[in-house]
Amino acid sequence: MRETAVITGAAGGIGAAVARRLAAEGVRCVLVDRKPELAEVAAEIGGEAVIGDLTDPALSERAASIAGDELSLLVLNAGMNSSDKDPATLDLDRYRAVVGVNQHAVVWGLRAALPVLRTRGGGSIVVTASLAALRATPQDPIYAMTKHAVIGLVRALSGSLAEENIQLNAVCPGLVDTPLTAGNRERFRAAGIAVLDADSVAAAIVRTLRSGESGTELVVRPDLPDELYRPAPLP
């Protein structure tokens, strides 16, 4: 049976790079994003495009249905940042959108894919988190909140899913040169801040998909080896 992957946030950046890597391995790829450029990436790799709003659980169900019973790999990568630093002046529409994409869409993806993975006897899931999931990030507290939630979900579910032969892991990159950070590219360069390229993070995601481990939190940073993050034990 041919492997099939569902990859969210695949119109560019990390998601598109993951799709190219998996397609090169012979994996059939179902790509999900709201941006119309998704169709070009899907055509390039011979994949299938599912365009729509990931905050709607029906889109994740549609992607899982297209993948069918060959679905074995899931990359929940879609992300959105926030421009609000002060909850007192929060833009509520933007807030709902950020939480919807970064947090709820991860749950919708799991909800749609897990029944298929259980029926086939296993699979592998990677969630793209962030260094913001592991430390204070005052530059974007709403984004940090959603990524902390994602790590909490991975920690809570990975053990029980491993008993069903389903790996659930997180990759936590530092700053990445993607459309999400494009507006700050020159500021990062001027400040001498090192930024990851999307393909480096995609390589880490694919390795993690294939690792055979569960509950991994892999930190990926510029100019440093990838490193497993282990939470400190409670005192």
XYZ file of N, CA and C in Angstrom:
705
model
N 0.850 -1.191 0.000
C 0.000 0.000 0.000
C 0.890 1.247 0.000
N 0.596 2.176 -0.887
C 1.405 3.382 -1.003
C 1.162 4.326 0.179
N 2.231 4.902 0.710
C 2.093 5.878 1.784
C 1.419 7.142 1.262
N 0.565 7.712 2.083
C -0.059 8.989 1.771
C 0.093 9.905 2.968
N 0.445 11.156 2.698
C 0.610 12.161 3.741
C -0.380 13.291 3.526
N -0.915 13.822 4.628
C -1.658 15.075 4.621
C -0.757 16.123 5.270
N -0.576 17.252 4.592
C 0.321 18.313 5.064
C -0.448 19.623 5.043
N -0.577 20.271 6.187
C -1.280 21.552 6.240
C -0.282 22.707 6.160
N -0.789 23.851 5.740
C 0.086 25.010 5.550
C 1.118 24.757 4.475
N 0.684 24.147 3.370
C 1.622 23.638 2.363
C 1.738 24.508 1.124
N 1.170 25.711 1.148
C 1.272 26.574 -0.034
C 2.651 27.196 -0.191
N 3.448 27.165 0.847
C 4.799 27.732 0.791
C 5.547 27.398 2.051
N 6.760 27.942 2.171
C 7.528 27.793 3.396
C 7.794 26.354 3.779
N 7.657 26.065 5.083
C 7.985 24.742 5.614
C 7.086 23.662 5.019
N 5.796 23.929 4.943
C 4.867 22.916 4.446
C 5.168 22.479 3.031
N 5.436 23.444 2.145
C 5.771 23.097 0.759
C 7.076 22.316 0.700
N 8.051 22.693 1.542
C 9.328 21.988 1.556
C 9.164 20.554 2.051
N 8.307 20.345 3.052
C 8.015 18.974 3.510
C 7.379 18.178 2.379
N 6.420 18.781 1.691
C 5.734 18.085 0.599
C 6.721 17.659 -0.489
N 7.652 18.544 -0.840
C 8.634 18.203 -1.879
C 9.516 17.036 -1.421
N 9.920 17.051 -0.175
C 10.775 15.974 0.336
C 10.025 14.635 0.363
N 8.798 14.649 0.839
C 8.048 13.394 0.902
C 7.712 12.884 -0.497
N 7.344 13.795 -1.401
C 7.045 13.378 -2.773
C 8.267 12.747 -3.422
N 9.458 13.270 -3.118
C 10.694 12.697 -3.666
C 10.929 11.286 -3.155
N 10.345 10.952 -2.006
C 10.445 9.591 -1.464
C 9.358 8.676 -2.019
N 8.489 9.217 -2.867
C 7.415 8.411 -3.440
C 6.116 8.454 -2.669
N 6.032 9.357 -1.692
C 4.813 9.481 -0.891
C 3.772 10.313 -1.654
N 2.557 9.842 -1.683
C 1.454 10.632 -2.243
C 1.109 11.715 -1.228
N 0.982 12.968 -1.679
C 0.794 14.096 -0.777
C -0.532 14.803 -1.036
N -1.306 14.961 0.023
C -2.520 15.769 0.005
C -2.192 17.057 0.751
N -2.223 18.173 0.028
C -1.779 19.452 0.564
C -2.973 20.328 0.924
N -2.872 21.001 2.077
C -3.994 21.789 2.586
C -3.509 23.197 2.910
N -4.250 24.199 2.458
C -3.924 25.599 2.756
C -5.079 26.455 2.265
N -5.124 27.696 2.719
C -6.163 28.621 2.241
C -5.710 29.398 1.014
N -4.397 29.366 0.716
C -3.862 30.197 -0.356
C -3.967 29.479 -1.705
N -4.352 30.212 -2.754
C -4.498 29.578 -4.071
C -3.184 29.058 -4.641
N -2.036 29.582 -4.158
C -0.735 29.085 -4.635
C -0.552 27.600 -4.339
N -1.386 27.072 -3.465
C -1.302 25.650 -3.125
C -1.424 24.771 -4.367
N -2.265 25.185 -5.298
C -2.470 24.382 -6.508
C -1.173 24.229 -7.296
N -0.336 25.276 -7.314
C 0.935 25.203 -8.037
C 1.892 24.215 -7.372
N 1.953 24.235 -6.040
C 2.828 23.294 -5.336
C 2.358 21.863 -5.577
N 1.045 21.647 -5.503
C 0.506 20.301 -5.733
C 0.815 19.816 -7.145
N 0.669 20.695 -8.143
C 0.959 20.306 -9.525
C 2.440 19.978 -9.699
N 3.290 20.740 -9.027
C 4.739 20.535 -9.127
C 5.154 19.145 -8.651
N 4.522 18.657 -7.585
C 4.950 17.378 -6.995
C 4.008 16.223 -7.325
N 2.981 16.503 -8.121
C 2.018 15.451 -8.439
C 1.116 15.108 -7.274
N 0.842 16.108 -6.425
C -0.023 15.897 -5.264
C -1.418 16.426 -5.504
N -2.203 16.465 -4.453
C -3.582 16.925 -4.533
C -3.764 18.120 -3.609
N -4.435 19.159 -4.079
C -4.626 20.392 -3.322
C -6.026 20.446 -2.732
N -6.085 20.802 -1.448
C -7.359 21.010 -0.763
C -7.317 22.434 -0.220
N -8.003 23.350 -0.897
C -7.929 24.767 -0.557
C -9.138 25.163 0.286
N -8.871 25.803 1.417
C -9.965 26.233 2.276
C -9.469 26.711 3.624
N -10.395 26.918 4.514
C -10.137 27.503 5.829
C -9.944 26.391 6.854
N -8.733 26.268 7.389
C -8.436 25.204 8.341
C -9.111 25.401 9.692
N -9.633 26.597 9.963
C -10.360 26.756 11.217
C -11.716 26.051 11.170
N -12.127 25.630 9.990
C -13.357 24.844 9.810
C -12.988 23.363 9.848
N -13.468 22.597 10.828
C -13.098 21.183 10.902
C -13.461 20.374 9.664
N -14.419 20.856 8.886
C -14.816 20.132 7.679
C -13.675 20.043 6.674
N -12.772 21.026 6.667
C -11.666 20.983 5.708
C -10.712 19.846 6.045
N -10.416 19.654 7.325
C -9.552 18.538 7.730
C -10.205 17.204 7.415
N -11.519 17.118 7.608
C -12.234 15.890 7.269
C -12.161 15.618 5.768
N -12.276 16.679 4.987
C -12.191 16.523 3.525
C -10.813 16.026 3.108
N -9.755 16.593 3.695
C -8.397 16.164 3.360
C -8.172 14.703 3.726
N -8.647 14.295 4.908
C -8.500 12.898 5.327
C -9.282 11.970 4.405
N -10.444 12.425 3.976
C -11.252 11.609 3.064
C -10.546 11.433 1.719
N -9.926 12.497 1.209
C -9.185 12.399 -0.052
C -7.981 11.465 0.094
N -7.306 11.561 1.236
C -6.168 10.662 1.473
C -6.625 9.210 1.548
N -7.795 8.978 2.124
C -8.360 7.637 2.174
C -7.625 6.722 3.136
N -7.799 5.416 2.934
C -7.242 4.454 3.885
C -5.735 4.262 3.723
N -5.115 4.980 2.788
C -3.655 4.950 2.660
C -2.978 6.012 3.529
N -3.785 6.850 4.204
C -3.217 7.896 5.051
C -2.378 7.277 6.164
N -1.087 7.629 6.200
C -0.203 7.108 7.251
C 0.673 8.191 7.870
N 0.791 9.345 7.203
C 1.641 10.439 7.680
C 0.813 11.719 7.737
N 0.997 12.474 8.813
C 0.248 13.711 8.996
C 1.198 14.780 9.513
N 1.271 15.911 8.805
C 2.104 17.036 9.228
C 1.182 18.232 9.432
N 0.984 18.601 10.687
C 0.105 19.713 11.051
C 0.983 20.947 11.217
N 1.132 21.665 10.119
C 2.159 22.697 10.009
C 1.606 24.116 9.897
N 0.335 24.263 9.548
C -0.211 25.607 9.298
C -0.021 26.494 10.524
N 0.346 27.746 10.272
C 0.574 28.671 11.381
C 0.288 30.101 10.989
N 0.064 30.916 12.008
C -0.269 32.320 11.792
C 0.237 33.102 12.996
N 0.883 34.238 12.755
C 1.343 35.033 13.893
C 0.354 36.156 14.201
N 0.619 36.833 15.310
C -0.262 37.906 15.768
C 0.546 39.186 15.901
N -0.097 40.312 15.743
C 0.600 41.591 15.905
C 0.268 42.245 17.246
N -0.514 41.572 18.070
C -0.972 42.156 19.328
C -0.083 41.737 20.493
N 0.429 42.702 21.222
C 1.237 42.428 22.407
C 0.483 42.681 23.705
N -0.568 43.476 23.646
C -1.293 43.880 24.846
C -2.729 43.362 24.770
N -3.135 42.453 25.670
C -4.514 41.952 25.631
C -5.568 43.054 25.738
N -5.201 44.195 26.310
C -6.172 45.277 26.474
C -6.578 45.905 25.151
N -5.729 45.757 24.129
C -6.040 46.339 22.813
C -6.130 45.262 21.734
N -6.485 44.077 22.153
C -6.512 42.916 21.265
C -7.521 43.085 20.132
N -7.081 42.808 18.910
C -7.986 42.723 17.772
C -8.657 41.349 17.833
N -9.940 41.311 18.140
C -10.607 40.034 18.404
C -10.699 39.156 17.166
N -10.881 39.738 15.992
C -10.941 38.930 14.771
C -9.595 38.261 14.499
N -8.519 39.039 14.640
C -7.194 38.464 14.450
C -6.910 37.388 15.501
N -7.293 37.651 16.743
C -7.098 36.679 17.819
C -7.787 35.361 17.476
N -9.047 35.426 17.074
C -9.785 34.204 16.739
C -9.132 33.462 15.577
N -8.626 34.215 14.609
C -7.969 33.588 13.458
C -6.690 32.878 13.879
N -5.867 33.523 14.719
C -4.598 32.929 15.150
C -4.844 31.675 15.967
N -5.759 31.750 16.932
C -6.068 30.568 17.738
C -6.694 29.475 16.867
N -7.525 29.884 15.923
C -8.169 28.910 15.049
C -7.183 28.124 14.210
N -6.178 28.809 13.653
C -5.199 28.135 12.796
C -4.156 27.375 13.621
N -3.584 28.039 14.625
C -2.453 27.453 15.345
C -2.858 26.361 16.328
N -4.050 26.484 16.873
C -4.453 25.576 17.950
C -5.610 24.673 17.523
N -6.746 25.271 17.158
C -7.907 24.457 16.831
C -7.658 23.566 15.623
N -6.970 24.090 14.603
C -6.753 23.294 13.394
C -5.906 22.056 13.671
N -5.037 22.120 14.683
C -4.278 20.916 15.073
C -5.239 19.855 15.607
N -6.163 20.276 16.441
C -7.156 19.336 16.976
C -8.031 18.782 15.860
N -8.455 19.664 14.940
C -9.295 19.185 13.826
C -8.530 18.171 12.973
N -7.234 18.422 12.764
C -6.434 17.479 11.979
C -6.337 16.121 12.639
N -6.112 16.116 13.942
C -6.058 14.848 14.679
C -7.419 14.151 14.652
N -8.455 14.925 14.853
C -9.811 14.360 14.876
C -10.152 13.659 13.557
N -9.707 14.254 12.457
C -10.014 13.672 11.146
C -9.136 12.473 10.818
N -7.860 12.517 11.229
C -6.908 11.488 10.795
C -6.848 10.279 11.708
N -7.049 10.455 13.002
C -6.838 9.336 13.928
C -7.704 8.107 13.631
N -8.974 8.273 13.266
C -9.738 7.060 12.951
C -9.121 6.240 11.817
N -8.564 6.921 10.814
C -7.923 6.206 9.696
C -6.654 5.509 10.179
N -5.827 6.225 10.943
C -4.578 5.635 11.427
C -4.848 4.436 12.324
N -5.885 4.519 13.134
C -6.221 3.388 14.010
C -6.684 2.184 13.193
N -7.459 2.437 12.171
C -7.950 1.336 11.332
C -6.806 0.636 10.621
N -5.805 1.412 10.172
C -4.682 0.805 9.445
C -3.617 0.270 10.385
N -3.730 0.543 11.674
C -2.806 -0.039 12.646
C -1.617 0.812 13.013
N -1.645 2.106 12.654
C -0.551 2.978 13.070
C -0.281 4.082 12.077
N 0.673 4.923 12.427
C 1.048 6.042 11.570
C 1.958 6.987 12.326
N 2.257 8.102 11.704
C 3.177 9.067 12.301
C 2.666 10.479 12.055
N 2.697 11.282 13.134
C 2.197 12.658 13.097
C 3.276 13.580 13.635
N 3.515 14.685 12.934
C 4.391 15.738 13.443
C 3.629 17.054 13.418
N 3.697 17.765 14.542
C 3.125 19.106 14.643
C 4.275 20.111 14.612
N 4.155 21.119 13.762
C 5.148 22.198 13.772
C 4.801 23.145 14.907
N 5.620 23.123 15.954
C 5.438 24.035 17.084
C 6.396 25.205 16.882
N 7.201 25.520 17.866
C 8.087 26.680 17.776
C 8.912 26.750 19.053
N 10.033 27.455 18.997
C 10.716 27.790 20.245
C 9.786 28.577 21.165
N 8.831 29.280 20.576
C 7.859 30.027 21.373
C 6.971 29.110 22.199
N 6.982 27.807 21.899
C 6.232 26.839 22.700
C 6.972 26.453 23.970
N 8.253 26.798 24.054
C 9.103 26.305 25.140
C 9.635 27.407 26.032
N 9.436 28.663 25.643
C 9.978 29.762 26.444
C 9.107 31.001 26.279
N 9.301 31.947 27.159
C 8.537 33.194 27.085
C 8.860 33.939 25.794
N 7.822 34.454 25.135
C 8.002 35.181 23.876
C 7.172 36.456 23.935
N 7.681 37.486 24.607
C 6.896 38.718 24.756
C 6.628 39.439 23.445
N 7.410 39.132 22.403
C 7.189 39.782 21.109
C 5.830 39.406 20.506
N 5.327 38.222 20.858
C 4.044 37.766 20.303
C 3.389 36.798 21.288
N 2.817 37.319 22.366
C 2.293 36.438 23.415
C 1.130 35.558 22.969
N 0.312 36.018 22.035
C -0.817 35.192 21.582
C -0.303 33.995 20.784
N 0.646 34.235 19.893
C 1.276 33.138 19.161
C 1.909 32.154 20.145
N 2.641 32.689 21.148
C 3.289 31.827 22.138
C 2.259 30.991 22.892
N 1.144 31.581 23.227
C 0.087 30.848 23.931
C -0.390 29.652 23.117
N -0.626 29.878 21.813
C -1.132 28.780 20.979
C -0.091 27.677 20.829
N 1.184 28.049 20.735
C 2.214 27.027 20.572
C 2.460 26.267 21.876
N 2.320 26.944 23.029
C 2.364 26.227 24.300
C 1.228 25.203 24.365
N 0.051 25.583 23.864
C -1.087 24.658 23.854
C -0.793 23.428 23.006
N -0.159 23.642 21.863
C 0.174 22.528 20.976
C 1.144 21.562 21.654
N 2.173 22.100 22.318
C 3.115 21.236 23.023
C 2.406 20.482 24.148
N 1.510 21.163 24.847
C 0.744 20.489 25.893
C -0.065 19.330 25.341
N -0.639 19.502 24.163
C -1.425 18.435 23.539
C -0.535 17.256 23.155
N 0.636 17.540 22.588
C 1.573 16.472 22.227
C 1.996 15.698 23.471
N 2.317 16.408 24.540
C 2.731 15.732 25.772
C 1.607 14.881 26.354
N 0.379 15.381 26.267
C -0.750 14.674 26.862
C -1.159 13.436 26.066
N -1.002 13.472 24.746
C -1.516 12.398 23.896
C -0.458 11.401 23.430
N 0.803 11.799 23.396
C 1.806 10.961 22.721
C 1.958 9.590 23.357
N 1.846 9.504 24.668
C 2.021 8.209 25.333
C 0.927 7.224 24.977
N -0.322 7.658 25.075
C -1.429 6.745 24.772
C -1.479 6.394 23.295
N -1.137 7.351 22.425
C -1.134 7.042 20.992
C -0.011 6.067 20.638
N 1.132 6.173 21.323
C 2.233 5.242 21.065
C 1.797 3.800 21.311
N 0.903 3.587 22.270
C 0.398 2.239 22.545
C -0.435 1.708 21.384
N -0.898 2.616 20.520
C -1.650 2.221 19.329
C -0.774 2.245 18.073
N 0.548 2.345 18.267
C 1.505 2.397 17.157
C 1.364 3.672 16.331
N 0.946 4.756 16.989
C 0.832 6.057 16.332
C 1.812 7.003 17.015
N 2.796 7.489 16.273
C 3.752 8.456 16.806
C 3.154 9.860 16.744
N 3.329 10.625 17.819
C 2.932 12.027 17.834
C 4.099 12.833 18.384
N 4.658 13.713 17.551
C 5.855 14.461 17.905
C 5.702 15.929 17.516
N 6.595 16.747 18.036
C 6.612 18.171 17.703
C 8.008 18.589 17.290
N 8.083 19.439 16.282
C 9.341 20.079 15.898
C 9.216 21.556 16.247
N 10.244 22.073 16.933
C 10.193 23.428 17.493
C 11.307 24.275 16.894
N 11.081 24.895 15.764
C 12.138 25.713 15.148
C 12.215 27.115 15.734
N 13.400 27.698 15.613
C 13.547 29.122 15.871
C 12.993 29.909 14.706
N 13.461 31.112 14.515
C 12.976 31.937 13.411
C 13.282 31.274 12.069
N 12.279 31.245 11.211
C 12.408 30.589 9.906
C 12.057 31.596 8.818
N 12.789 31.567 7.725
C 12.517 32.445 6.588
C 11.342 31.870 5.795
N 10.141 32.299 6.138
C 8.912 31.841 5.486
C 8.032 33.055 5.226
N 6.914 32.889 4.520
C 5.996 34.023 4.354
C 5.522 34.610 5.680
N 5.512 33.804 6.740
C 5.078 34.273 8.059
C 5.996 35.357 8.616
N 7.284 35.264 8.306
C 8.259 36.212 8.848
C 8.807 37.177 7.790
N 8.281 37.105 6.576
C 8.851 37.876 5.466
C 8.886 39.377 5.746
N 7.895 39.885 6.469
C 7.846 41.313 6.732
C 8.958 41.810 7.633
N 9.583 40.900 8.363
C 10.661 41.278 9.281
C 12.040 40.858 8.791
N 12.112 40.362 7.550
C 13.374 39.800 7.044
C 14.521 40.804 7.117
N 14.283 42.016 6.660
C 15.351 43.017 6.660
C 15.734 43.429 8.078
N 14.755 43.487 8.967
C 15.049 43.836 10.358
C 15.925 42.768 11.013
N 15.627 41.504 10.736
C 16.455 40.418 11.278
C 17.875 40.517 10.742
N 17.977 40.762 9.437
C 19.300 40.840 8.814
C 20.114 41.994 9.404
N 19.466 43.146 9.553
C 20.164 44.319 10.089
C 20.616 44.101 11.529
N 19.838 43.326 12.279
C 20.182 43.057 13.680
C 21.143 41.884 13.831
N 21.499 41.249 12.714
C 22.403 40.101 12.773
C 21.769 38.859 13.366
N 20.447 38.748 13.272
C 19.731 37.596 13.821
C 19.719 36.476 12.784
N 20.250 35.323 13.154
C 20.284 34.179 12.234
C 18.883 33.592 12.068
N 18.576 33.209 10.852
C 17.252 32.687 10.520
C 17.421 31.364 9.788
N 16.581 30.402 10.116
C 16.605 29.102 9.449
C 15.981 29.206 8.062
N 16.434 28.351 7.135
C 15.711 28.225 5.878
C 14.662 27.131 6.027
N 13.581 27.255 5.281
C 12.438 26.356 5.430
C 12.808 24.902 5.170
N 13.726 24.654 4.233
C 14.053 23.272 3.905
C 14.789 22.575 5.043
N 15.574 23.317 5.823
C 16.243 22.714 6.981
C 15.218 22.216 7.996
N 14.187 23.011 8.215
C 13.140 22.595 9.139
C 12.353 21.420 8.552
N 12.097 21.474 7.249
C 11.388 20.365 6.597
C 12.169 19.060 6.736
N 13.479 19.125 6.595
C 14.303 17.920 6.756
C 14.155 17.351 8.159
N 14.118 18.236 9.167
C 13.937 17.784 10.550
C 12.565 17.154 10.752
N 11.547 17.725 10.124
C 10.198 17.165 10.232
C 10.131 15.771 9.611
N 10.715 15.608 8.439
C 10.678 14.299 7.778
C 11.457 13.265 8.595
N 12.607 13.657 9.130
C 13.364 12.728 9.997
C 12.527 12.323 11.209
N 11.810 13.282 11.778
C 10.998 12.993 12.950
C 9.818 12.097 12.599
N 9.233 12.299 11.432
C 8.175 11.395 10.968
C 8.651 9.953 10.907
N 9.913 9.779 10.561
C 10.469 8.438 10.336
C 11.215 7.891 11.548
N 11.205 8.605 12.664
C 12.113 8.273 13.772
C 11.724 7.027 14.543
N 10.439 6.670 14.549
C 10.010 5.537 15.365
C 9.798 5.895 16.822
N 10.086 7.138 17.205
C 9.877 7.595 18.573
C 8.505 8.266 18.689
N 8.076 8.514 19.919
C 6.855 9.278 20.152
C 7.074 10.181 21.350
N 6.480 11.363 21.299
C 6.652 12.330 22.368
C 7.882 13.195 22.221
N 8.515 13.151 21.050
C 9.706 13.965 20.797
C 9.345 15.444 20.684
N 10.182 16.294 21.271
C 10.123 17.737 21.049
C 11.502 18.123 20.528
N 11.601 18.293 19.220
C 12.894 18.532 18.576
C 13.094 20.021 18.339
N 14.140 20.573 18.947
C 14.474 21.989 18.787
C 15.420 22.148 17.597
N 15.059 23.040 16.686
C 15.858 23.303 15.484
C 16.218 24.786 15.481
N 17.536 25.089 15.487
C 18.003 26.470 15.542
C 19.088 26.694 14.502
N 19.264 27.922 14.060
C 20.312 28.207 13.071
C 21.701 27.925 13.649
N 22.543 27.296 12.849
C 23.966 27.109 13.161
C 24.214 26.247 14.393
N 23.207 25.476 14.833
C 23.370 24.580 15.972
C 22.797 23.217 15.618
N 23.330 22.140 16.215
C 22.741 20.825 15.959
C 21.306 20.763 16.482
N 20.462 19.986 15.816
C 19.120 19.749 16.335
C 19.247 19.064 17.700
N 18.327 19.390 18.599
C 18.455 18.905 19.975
C 17.096 18.527 20.536
N 17.027 17.400 21.227
C 15.789 17.010 21.899
C 15.594 17.861 23.141
N 14.390 18.374 23.286
C 14.057 19.135 24.482
C 13.360 18.220 25.473
N 13.813 18.251 26.718
C 13.195 17.444 27.741
C 12.773 18.371 28.884
N 11.466 18.429 29.188
C 11.022 19.300 30.276
C 11.657 18.882 31.598
N 11.975 19.867 32.425
C 12.528 19.564 33.736
C 11.477 18.877 34.599
N 11.900 17.902 35.424
C 10.928 17.260 36.321
C 10.393 18.234 37.346
N 9.174 17.997 37.792
C 8.591 18.848 38.830
C 9.389 18.686 40.130
N 9.582 19.774 40.872
C 10.316 19.651 42.142
C 9.509 18.849 43.165
